[in-house]
Coordinates of C-alpha atoms (C1' of nucleotides) in Angstrom, one line a residue:
Chain A
M874 CA -0.1 0.1 -0.1
N875 CA 1.4 3.2 -1.2
R876 CA 0.7 5.8 1.3
K877 CA 0.6 9.0 -0.5
I878 CA -2.0 9.8 -3.3
A879 CA -1.2 12.4 -5.9
Y880 CA -3.1 15.5 -5.3
S881 CA -4.8 15.3 -8.6
G882 CA -5.7 11.8 -7.6
I883 CA -8.5 13.2 -5.1
A884 CA -10.3 14.7 -8.1
R885 CA -10.2 11.6 -9.9
L886 CA -11.6 9.7 -6.8
S887 CA -14.6 11.9 -7.1
L888 CA -15.0 10.7 -10.7
Y889 CA -14.6 7.0 -9.8
Y890 CA -17.3 7.5 -7.0
R891 CA -19.8 9.0 -9.4
L892 CA -19.1 6.3 -12.0
L893 CA -19.5 3.5 -9.4
A894 CA -22.8 5.0 -8.2
S895 CA -24.0 4.7 -11.7
L896 CA -22.8 1.3 -12.3
E897 CA -24.5 0.2 -9.1
K898 CA -27.8 1.5 -10.4
T899 CA -27.4 -0.5 -13.7
G900 CA -26.6 -3.6 -11.6
E901 CA -22.9 -4.0 -12.5
E902 CA -21.2 -5.8 -9.8
I903 CA -17.6 -5.9 -10.7
V904 CA -15.5 -3.4 -12.6
S905 CA -11.9 -3.6 -13.7
S906 CA -9.4 -0.6 -13.5
E907 CA -9.5 -0.7 -17.4
N908 CA -13.1 -0.1 -17.6
L909 CA -13.4 2.4 -14.7
G910 CA -10.6 4.2 -16.4
R911 CA -12.2 4.4 -19.8
K912 CA -15.4 5.6 -18.5
T913 CA -13.9 8.4 -16.3
G914 CA -11.2 9.6 -18.9
C915 CA -8.3 8.2 -16.7
T916 CA -5.9 5.5 -17.4
A917 CA -6.1 2.1 -15.9
A918 CA -2.8 2.7 -14.0
Q919 CA -4.0 5.9 -12.6
V920 CA -7.1 4.2 -11.4
R921 CA -5.0 1.3 -9.7
R922 CA -2.3 3.7 -8.3
D923 CA -4.9 6.1 -6.8
L924 CA -6.8 3.3 -5.1
A925 CA -3.8 1.5 -4.0
S926 CA -2.8 4.6 -2.1
F927 CA -5.5 3.7 0.4
G928 CA -5.3 0.0 0.5
S929 CA -5.9 -3.2 -1.6
F930 CA -9.5 -3.2 -2.8
G931 CA -9.4 -5.2 -5.9
R932 CA -9.4 -8.8 -6.6
P933 CA -6.6 -9.9 -8.9
G934 CA -8.1 -11.6 -11.8
S935 CA -11.6 -10.1 -11.7
G936 CA -11.5 -6.5 -10.6
Y937 CA -13.2 -4.3 -8.1
D938 CA -16.5 -4.7 -6.3
V939 CA -18.6 -1.9 -7.4
K940 CA -20.7 -1.4 -4.3
G941 CA -17.8 -2.0 -1.9
L942 CA -15.5 0.3 -3.8
K943 CA -18.1 3.0 -3.9
E944 CA -18.6 2.8 -0.2
T945 CA -14.8 2.9 0.4
I946 CA -14.4 6.0 -1.8
S947 CA -17.2 7.6 0.0
K948 CA -15.4 7.1 3.2
I949 CA -12.0 8.3 1.8
L950 CA -13.4 11.3 0.5
G951 CA -15.5 11.9 3.6
K952 CA -18.8 12.1 1.7
D953 CA -20.3 9.8 4.3
R954 CA -20.2 12.6 6.8
G955 CA -23.1 14.5 5.3
W956 CA -21.6 18.0 5.3
K957 CA -23.6 21.0 6.0
V958 CA -23.0 24.0 3.9
A959 CA -23.7 27.7 4.0
L960 CA -24.0 29.7 0.9
V961 CA -23.4 33.5 0.8
G962 CA -24.6 35.7 -2.1
V963 CA -28.0 34.8 -3.5
G964 CA -27.5 36.3 -6.9
N965 CA -27.9 34.4 -10.3
L966 CA -25.4 31.9 -9.5
G967 CA -26.1 31.5 -5.9
S968 CA -29.7 30.8 -6.5
A969 CA -28.9 28.3 -9.3
L970 CA -26.8 26.6 -6.8
L971 CA -29.4 26.7 -4.1
S972 CA -31.9 25.2 -6.6
Y973 CA -29.5 22.4 -7.9
D974 CA -30.5 19.1 -6.6
G975 CA -27.3 17.3 -7.4
F976 CA -25.4 18.3 -4.2
R977 CA -27.6 16.5 -1.6
P978 CA -27.1 13.0 -3.1
Q979 CA -23.5 13.5 -3.1
G980 CA -23.4 14.2 0.6
F981 CA -23.6 18.1 0.7
H982 CA -26.6 19.7 2.1
I983 CA -26.9 23.5 1.9
V984 CA -28.7 24.5 5.1
G985 CA -28.3 28.2 5.1
A986 CA -28.5 31.0 2.4
F987 CA -27.3 34.5 3.2
D988 CA -27.1 38.0 1.5
N989 CA -26.9 41.5 2.3
D990 CA -29.8 42.6 0.1
K991 CA -33.0 43.4 2.3
E992 CA -35.1 42.7 -0.7
L993 CA -34.3 39.0 -0.5
F994 CA -34.6 38.4 3.3
G995 CA -37.3 35.8 3.9
K996 CA -37.6 34.7 0.3
R997 CA -37.2 31.1 -0.6
C998 CA -35.1 29.5 -3.0
G999 CA -35.2 25.8 -3.3
D1000 CA -36.3 24.8 0.2
I1001 CA -34.3 27.4 1.9
K1002 CA -35.2 30.7 3.4
I1003 CA -32.7 33.6 2.4
Q1004 CA -31.3 35.4 5.6
D1005 CA -29.6 38.5 6.5
I1006 CA -25.9 37.9 6.2
R1007 CA -25.7 39.4 9.7
N1008 CA -27.7 36.4 11.1
L1009 CA -24.6 34.1 10.4
D1010 CA -22.5 34.1 13.3
R1011 CA -20.2 31.7 15.2
S1012 CA -23.0 30.2 17.4
V1013 CA -25.3 29.6 14.4
A1014 CA -22.7 27.8 12.3
Y1015 CA -21.6 25.8 15.4
S1016 CA -25.1 24.7 16.3
Q1017 CA -25.9 23.8 12.8
N1018 CA -22.5 22.1 12.3
I1019 CA -21.8 24.0 9.3
K1020 CA -18.2 23.4 8.3
I1021 CA -18.3 24.5 4.5
G1022 CA -19.2 27.8 2.9
I1023 CA -19.8 28.7 -0.7
I1024 CA -19.0 32.2 -1.8
T1025 CA -21.2 33.6 -4.6
V1026 CA -20.9 37.3 -4.2
P1027 CA -19.3 39.8 -6.7
A1028 CA -15.5 39.8 -6.5
P1029 CA -15.4 43.1 -4.5
S1030 CA -17.1 41.7 -1.5
A1031 CA -15.5 38.3 -1.6
Q1032 CA -12.7 38.8 0.7
E1033 CA -14.9 40.5 3.4
V1034 CA -17.4 37.4 3.2
A1035 CA -14.4 35.1 3.4
N1036 CA -13.3 36.7 6.5
K1037 CA -16.8 36.3 8.0
L1038 CA -17.0 32.8 7.2
V1039 CA -13.5 32.2 8.8
S1040 CA -14.5 34.1 11.8
C1041 CA -17.7 31.8 12.1
G1042 CA -15.3 28.9 12.4
L1043 CA -16.0 27.4 8.9
K1044 CA -13.2 25.1 7.8
A1045 CA -13.6 25.1 4.0
I1046 CA -14.5 27.6 1.4
L1047 CA -15.7 27.1 -2.3
N1048 CA -15.3 30.4 -3.9
F1049 CA -16.8 31.4 -7.3
A1050 CA -15.9 35.0 -7.2
P1051 CA -13.1 35.9 -9.5
A1052 CA -10.9 37.1 -6.7
K1053 CA -7.8 35.9 -4.9
L1054 CA -9.0 35.1 -1.4
S1055 CA -6.6 35.0 1.6
V1056 CA -7.6 32.7 4.4
P1057 CA -5.6 31.1 7.4
K1058 CA -3.8 28.1 6.2
E1059 CA -5.8 25.8 8.3
V1060 CA -8.9 26.8 6.2
E1061 CA -9.3 24.9 2.9
L1062 CA -10.1 26.9 -0.2
Q1063 CA -11.1 25.9 -3.6
N1064 CA -11.7 28.4 -6.4
V1065 CA -14.1 27.8 -9.3
D1066 CA -13.1 30.4 -11.8
L1067 CA -15.5 30.4 -14.9
S1068 CA -13.5 33.0 -16.9
Q1069 CA -10.3 30.8 -16.4
E1070 CA -12.0 27.8 -17.9
L1071 CA -12.9 29.9 -20.9
D1072 CA -9.4 31.3 -21.1
K1073 CA -8.0 27.8 -21.1
L1074 CA -10.3 26.9 -24.1
S1075 CA -9.3 30.1 -25.9
Y1076 CA -5.7 29.4 -25.4
L1077 CA -6.2 25.8 -26.9
L1078 CA -8.1 27.1 -29.7
R1079 CA -5.8 29.9 -30.6
S1080 CA -2.9 27.8 -30.2
K1081 CA -4.0 25.3 -32.9
G1082 CA -5.0 28.1 -35.2
E1083 CA -8.8 28.4 -34.9
Chain B
M1000 CA 13.0 31.8 -24.3
N1001 CA 11.8 28.5 -23.0
R1002 CA 9.4 27.5 -25.7
K1003 CA 7.1 25.2 -23.6
I1004 CA 4.7 26.3 -20.9
A1005 CA 3.5 23.9 -18.3
Y1006 CA -0.2 23.1 -19.0
S1007 CA -1.0 24.4 -15.4
G1008 CA 0.7 27.6 -16.6
I1009 CA -2.2 28.5 -18.8
A1010 CA -4.6 28.7 -15.9
R1011 CA -2.0 30.9 -14.2
L1012 CA -1.8 33.3 -17.3
S1013 CA -5.5 33.8 -16.9
L1014 CA -5.0 35.0 -13.3
Y1015 CA -2.1 37.2 -14.3
Y1016 CA -4.4 38.6 -16.9
R1017 CA -7.1 39.6 -14.4
L1018 CA -4.7 41.0 -12.0
L1019 CA -3.0 43.1 -14.6
A1020 CA -6.4 44.4 -15.7
S1021 CA -7.1 45.5 -12.2
L1022 CA -3.8 47.0 -11.7
E1023 CA -4.2 49.0 -14.8
K1024 CA -7.4 50.4 -13.4
T1025 CA -5.7 51.6 -10.3
G1026 CA -3.1 53.2 -12.4
E1027 CA 0.0 50.9 -11.6
E1028 CA 2.3 51.0 -14.5
I1029 CA 4.9 48.4 -13.4
V1030 CA 4.7 45.3 -11.6
S1031 CA 7.4 42.7 -10.5
S1032 CA 7.0 39.0 -10.6
E1033 CA 7.2 39.0 -7.0
N1034 CA 4.1 41.1 -6.7
L1035 CA 2.3 39.6 -9.5
G1036 CA 2.9 36.3 -7.9
R1037 CA 1.8 37.3 -4.4
K1038 CA -1.4 38.8 -5.6
T1039 CA -2.4 35.8 -7.7
G1040 CA -1.2 33.1 -5.2
C1041 CA 1.7 31.9 -7.4
T1042 CA 5.3 32.1 -6.9
A1043 CA 7.6 34.7 -8.5
A1044 CA 9.5 32.0 -10.3
Q1045 CA 6.3 30.5 -11.6
V1046 CA 5.4 34.0 -13.1
R1047 CA 8.7 34.5 -14.5
R1048 CA 8.9 30.9 -15.9
D1049 CA 5.4 31.1 -17.4
L1050 CA 5.9 34.4 -19.1
A1051 CA 9.3 33.5 -20.3
S1052 CA 7.8 30.6 -22.2
F1053 CA 6.5 33.0 -24.7
G1054 CA 9.1 35.7 -24.8
S1055 CA 11.0 38.4 -22.8
F1056 CA 8.5 40.8 -21.6
G1057 CA 10.0 42.1 -18.5
R1058 CA 12.7 44.7 -17.8
P1059 CA 15.4 43.6 -15.5
G1060 CA 15.7 45.9 -12.5
S1061 CA 12.2 47.2 -12.7
G1062 CA 9.6 44.6 -13.7
Y1063 CA 6.8 44.1 -16.2
D1064 CA 4.9 47.0 -17.9
V1065 CA 1.3 46.4 -16.8
K1066 CA -0.4 47.6 -19.8
G1067 CA 1.9 45.9 -22.1
L1068 CA 1.9 42.6 -20.4
K1069 CA -1.9 42.7 -20.1
E1070 CA -2.1 43.0 -23.9
T1071 CA 0.6 40.3 -24.5
I1072 CA -1.3 37.8 -22.3
S1073 CA -4.5 38.8 -24.0
K1074 CA -3.0 37.8 -27.3
I1075 CA -1.3 34.7 -25.8
L1076 CA -4.6 33.4 -24.4
G1077 CA -6.5 34.5 -27.6
K1078 CA -8.7 36.8 -25.5
D1079 CA -8.4 39.5 -28.1
R1080 CA -10.4 37.4 -30.5
G1081 CA -13.7 38.1 -29.2
W1082 CA -15.1 34.5 -29.1
K1083 CA -18.7 33.9 -29.7
V1084 CA -20.3 31.3 -27.5
A1085 CA -23.5 29.3 -27.7
L1086 CA -25.2 28.0 -24.5
V1087 CA -27.3 25.0 -24.3
G1088 CA -29.6 24.3 -21.3
V1089 CA -31.4 27.2 -19.9
G1090 CA -32.1 25.8 -16.5
N1091 CA -30.9 27.4 -13.2
L1092 CA -27.2 27.4 -14.0
G1093 CA -27.7 28.1 -17.6
S1094 CA -29.6 31.2 -16.9
A1095 CA -27.3 32.4 -14.3
L1096 CA -24.6 32.1 -16.7
L1097 CA -26.6 34.0 -19.4
S1098 CA -27.2 36.8 -16.9
Y1099 CA -23.4 36.9 -15.8
D1100 CA -21.9 40.1 -16.9
G1101 CA -18.4 38.9 -16.2
F1102 CA -17.7 37.1 -19.5
R1103 CA -18.0 39.9 -22.1
P1104 CA -15.2 41.9 -20.6
Q1105 CA -13.2 38.8 -20.7
G1106 CA -13.6 38.5 -24.3
F1107 CA -16.3 35.9 -24.4
H1108 CA -19.7 36.8 -25.7
I1109 CA -22.7 34.5 -25.5
V1110 CA -24.6 35.0 -28.6
G1111 CA -27.1 32.2 -28.6
A1112 CA -29.1 30.4 -25.8
F1113 CA -30.7 27.1 -26.6
D1114 CA -33.0 24.7 -24.9
N1115 CA -35.5 21.9 -25.8
D1116 CA -38.4 23.3 -23.5
K1117 CA -41.1 24.9 -25.6
E1118 CA -42.1 26.9 -22.5
L1119 CA -38.8 28.8 -22.7
F1120 CA -38.7 29.6 -26.4
G1121 CA -38.8 33.3 -27.0
K1122 CA -38.2 34.3 -23.4
R1123 CA -35.3 36.5 -22.8
C1124 CA -32.6 35.8 -20.3
G1125 CA -30.0 38.7 -20.1
D1126 CA -30.2 40.2 -23.6
I1127 CA -30.6 37.0 -25.3
K1128 CA -33.7 35.2 -26.5
I1129 CA -34.0 31.6 -25.9
Q1130 CA -34.4 29.5 -28.9
D1131 CA -35.4 25.9 -29.8
I1132 CA -32.2 23.8 -29.8
R1133 CA -33.5 22.6 -33.2
N1134 CA -32.6 26.0 -34.5
L1135 CA -29.0 25.4 -33.9
D1136 CA -27.3 24.1 -36.9
R1137 CA -24.1 24.1 -38.8
S1138 CA -25.1 27.2 -40.9
V1139 CA -26.3 29.2 -37.9
A1140 CA -23.1 28.3 -36.0
Y1141 CA -20.9 29.3 -39.1
S1142 CA -22.6 32.5 -39.9
Q1143 CA -22.4 33.7 -36.4
N1144 CA -18.9 32.5 -36.1
I1145 CA -19.7 30.4 -32.9
K1146 CA -16.7 28.4 -31.8
I1147 CA -17.3 27.6 -28.2
G1148 CA -20.3 25.9 -26.6
I1149 CA -21.3 25.7 -23.0
I1150 CA -23.3 22.8 -21.9
T1151 CA -25.6 23.4 -18.9
V1152 CA -28.1 20.6 -19.5
P1153 CA -28.6 17.7 -17.0
A1154 CA -26.1 14.7 -17.2
P1155 CA -28.2 12.4 -19.2
S1156 CA -28.7 14.7 -22.2
A1157 CA -25.2 16.1 -22.0
Q1158 CA -23.5 13.7 -24.5
E1159 CA -26.4 14.3 -27.0
V1160 CA -25.9 18.0 -26.8
A1161 CA -22.1 17.5 -27.2
N1162 CA -22.6 15.5 -30.3
K1163 CA -24.9 18.3 -31.7
L1164 CA -22.4 21.0 -31.0
V1165 CA -19.7 19.0 -32.6
S1166 CA -21.7 18.4 -35.7
C1167 CA -22.4 22.2 -35.8
G1168 CA -18.6 22.6 -36.1
L1169 CA -17.7 24.1 -32.8
K1170 CA -14.4 23.6 -31.7
A1171 CA -14.5 23.9 -27.9
I1172 CA -16.9 22.9 -25.3
L1173 CA -17.1 24.0 -21.6
N1174 CA -19.2 21.4 -19.8
F1175 CA -21.0 21.8 -16.5
A1176 CA -22.9 18.5 -16.7
P1177 CA -21.6 15.8 -14.2
A1178 CA -20.8 13.5 -17.1
K1179 CA -18.0 12.2 -19.0
L1180 CA -18.4 13.4 -22.6
S1181 CA -16.7 12.0 -25.5
V1182 CA -15.7 14.3 -28.3
P1183 CA -13.3 14.1 -31.3
K1184 CA -9.8 14.8 -30.2
E1185 CA -9.7 18.0 -32.2
V1186 CA -12.5 19.4 -30.2
E1187 CA -11.4 21.0 -26.9
L1188 CA -13.3 20.0 -23.8
Q1189 CA -13.1 21.5 -20.3
N1190 CA -15.3 20.2 -17.5
V1191 CA -16.5 22.2 -14.7
D1192 CA -17.5 19.8 -11.9
L1193 CA -19.1 21.2 -8.8
S1194 CA -19.6 18.0 -6.8
Q1195 CA -15.9 17.3 -7.6
E1196 CA -14.8 20.7 -5.9
L1197 CA -16.8 19.9 -3.0
D1198 CA -15.4 16.4 -2.8
K1199 CA -11.9 17.9 -2.7
L1200 CA -12.8 20.1 0.2
S1201 CA -14.5 17.1 1.9
Y1202 CA -11.3 15.0 1.5
L1203 CA -9.1 17.7 2.9
L1204 CA -11.4 18.3 5.8
R1205 CA -11.7 14.6 6.6
S1206 CA -8.0 14.0 6.3
K1207 CA -7.2 16.6 8.8
G1208 CA -9.7 15.3 11.2
E1209 CA -12.5 17.8 11.0
Chain C
dG202 C1' 20.3 47.9 -6.4
dA203 C1' 16.7 45.5 -8.2
dG204 C1' 14.6 42.1 -10.7
dT205 C1' 14.7 39.3 -15.0
dG206 C1' 15.4 35.0 -17.6
dT207 C1' 17.2 30.3 -17.3
dG208 C1' 20.3 26.3 -16.5
dA209 C1' 20.3 23.0 -13.0
dA210 C1' 18.3 20.5 -9.1
dC211 C1' 14.5 18.8 -7.1
dT212 C1' 9.7 17.2 -6.4
dA213 C1' 5.5 15.4 -8.1
dT214 C1' 3.0 12.7 -11.1
dT215 C1' 2.2 9.4 -14.8
dT216 C1' 3.3 5.4 -17.4
dC217 C1' 5.6 1.1 -18.0
dA218 C1' 5.7 -3.5 -17.3
dC219 C1' 5.6 -7.5 -14.6
dA220 C1' 5.5 -10.6 -10.4
dG221 C1' 2.1 -12.6 -7.9
dC222 C1' -2.6 -13.6 -6.6
dT223 C1' -7.5 -15.8 -7.7
Chain D
dA271 C1' -6.2 -16.5 -18.3
dG272 C1' -7.0 -12.1 -16.3
dC273 C1' -6.3 -8.3 -13.4
dT274 C1' -4.3 -6.1 -9.4
dG275 C1' -0.6 -3.7 -6.8
dT276 C1' 3.8 -1.8 -7.2
dG277 C1' 9.0 -1.2 -8.0
dA278 C1' 11.3 1.3 -11.6
dA279 C1' 11.6 4.5 -15.5
dA280 C1' 10.0 8.3 -17.6
dT281 C1' 7.8 12.7 -17.9
dA282 C1' 6.1 16.9 -16.1
dG283 C1' 6.1 20.8 -13.1
dT284 C1' 8.4 23.6 -9.5
dT285 C1' 11.9 25.8 -7.0
dC286 C1' 16.6 27.3 -6.5
dA287 C1' 20.2 30.3 -7.4
dC288 C1' 22.8 33.4 -10.0
dA289 C1' 24.7 35.7 -14.3
dC290 C1' 23.0 39.3 -16.7
dT291 C1' 20.5 43.5 -17.8
dC292 C1' 18.6 48.0 -16.9

DNA sequence: GAGTGTGAACTATTTCACAGCT
DNA sequence: AGCTGTGAAATAGTTCACACTC
């Protein structure tokens, strides 16, 4: 057992998980690294290496047990924990995320939505009532066991919101604002940067002469 | 001049670009790799290495010219091309992206929005009228010079939409559906996978015992 | 003096290829 | 026979450190 997974392996585990969930639905019981790889866009070697960093889950000669591996990965990723999430910034993107029903089955439950626009207070979005951001404090976060925050405010307010989330004791932030946030190193930060994704496509197109 | 940029360098160029645009607004004229790095979360060495893959843009002793470097990166990334984009799937996320006004200034212009839901045809979202997906064909894409497609449909229809976009001659796809798409290798594909981002946070939290 | 551009060293990640298990 | 788990090799990416330029 090779104890250290490549950082990029984590993202692949997420893909494997989703594929396993779908294989389970269609009744597949066993899957090989070859297949798991092809269906997630990874190589068989990556699949085996990634999984082997956490233990020996496969059976030589046959492959991996779909249901078992799915549960194993769920535990590795911590998806079995049922994370509670707070979202700040109920604009276009924020409300889209609130209404998205794909997070819950993945183990993420948005339990609070906050904004600073009076007009929105009390309105519902999905099944959550939008609250004044000032209602979010350490004790609320603690009592609701909220550990993850999603930032969907405009870039200029993003750092301020991040500070707030940190001061409320949240441990992880998913940031959609196109801004570089500073958070204490013990707080995990992931950025989703839509313009950056388009820039990558643009570069690839341009560099092949489109 | 070191001709080959690391793939991950492209994403950083996008960050540098955005920072330079903001420095330009505040009237800064010169920036060092040190500063550019700190403000984008990269190292000074990365900044210099990334830029040096395309030429010598800095002045030893002072740094990089903000305006000039911004324009250079714009060209490198192909942002100066003014890409036309079609979006398919005007649900929550799709309409959020249509209404988002951050793409245009970045050189990406969504010129068409398509769905298969009759109820939506003719409605406006942002300043675009939603059309029947059947209205999107090769000649429309060609005449409007649409090269990039954004997929914001549910996972089960994503591959079908991708096929359609490819058959319309689009050269790049930004996919938000949690599905692994197959496209010809000459078509560029980037995935934005929100559950995956949450999974990464979940893993990091779990692995540090939160 | 200050800061770039870049070889060279280092670290991370991927791929190869095969011994060993079922 | 088929497929995993894993050393070893190969490749990719990052950091160091400094000669050189302004």
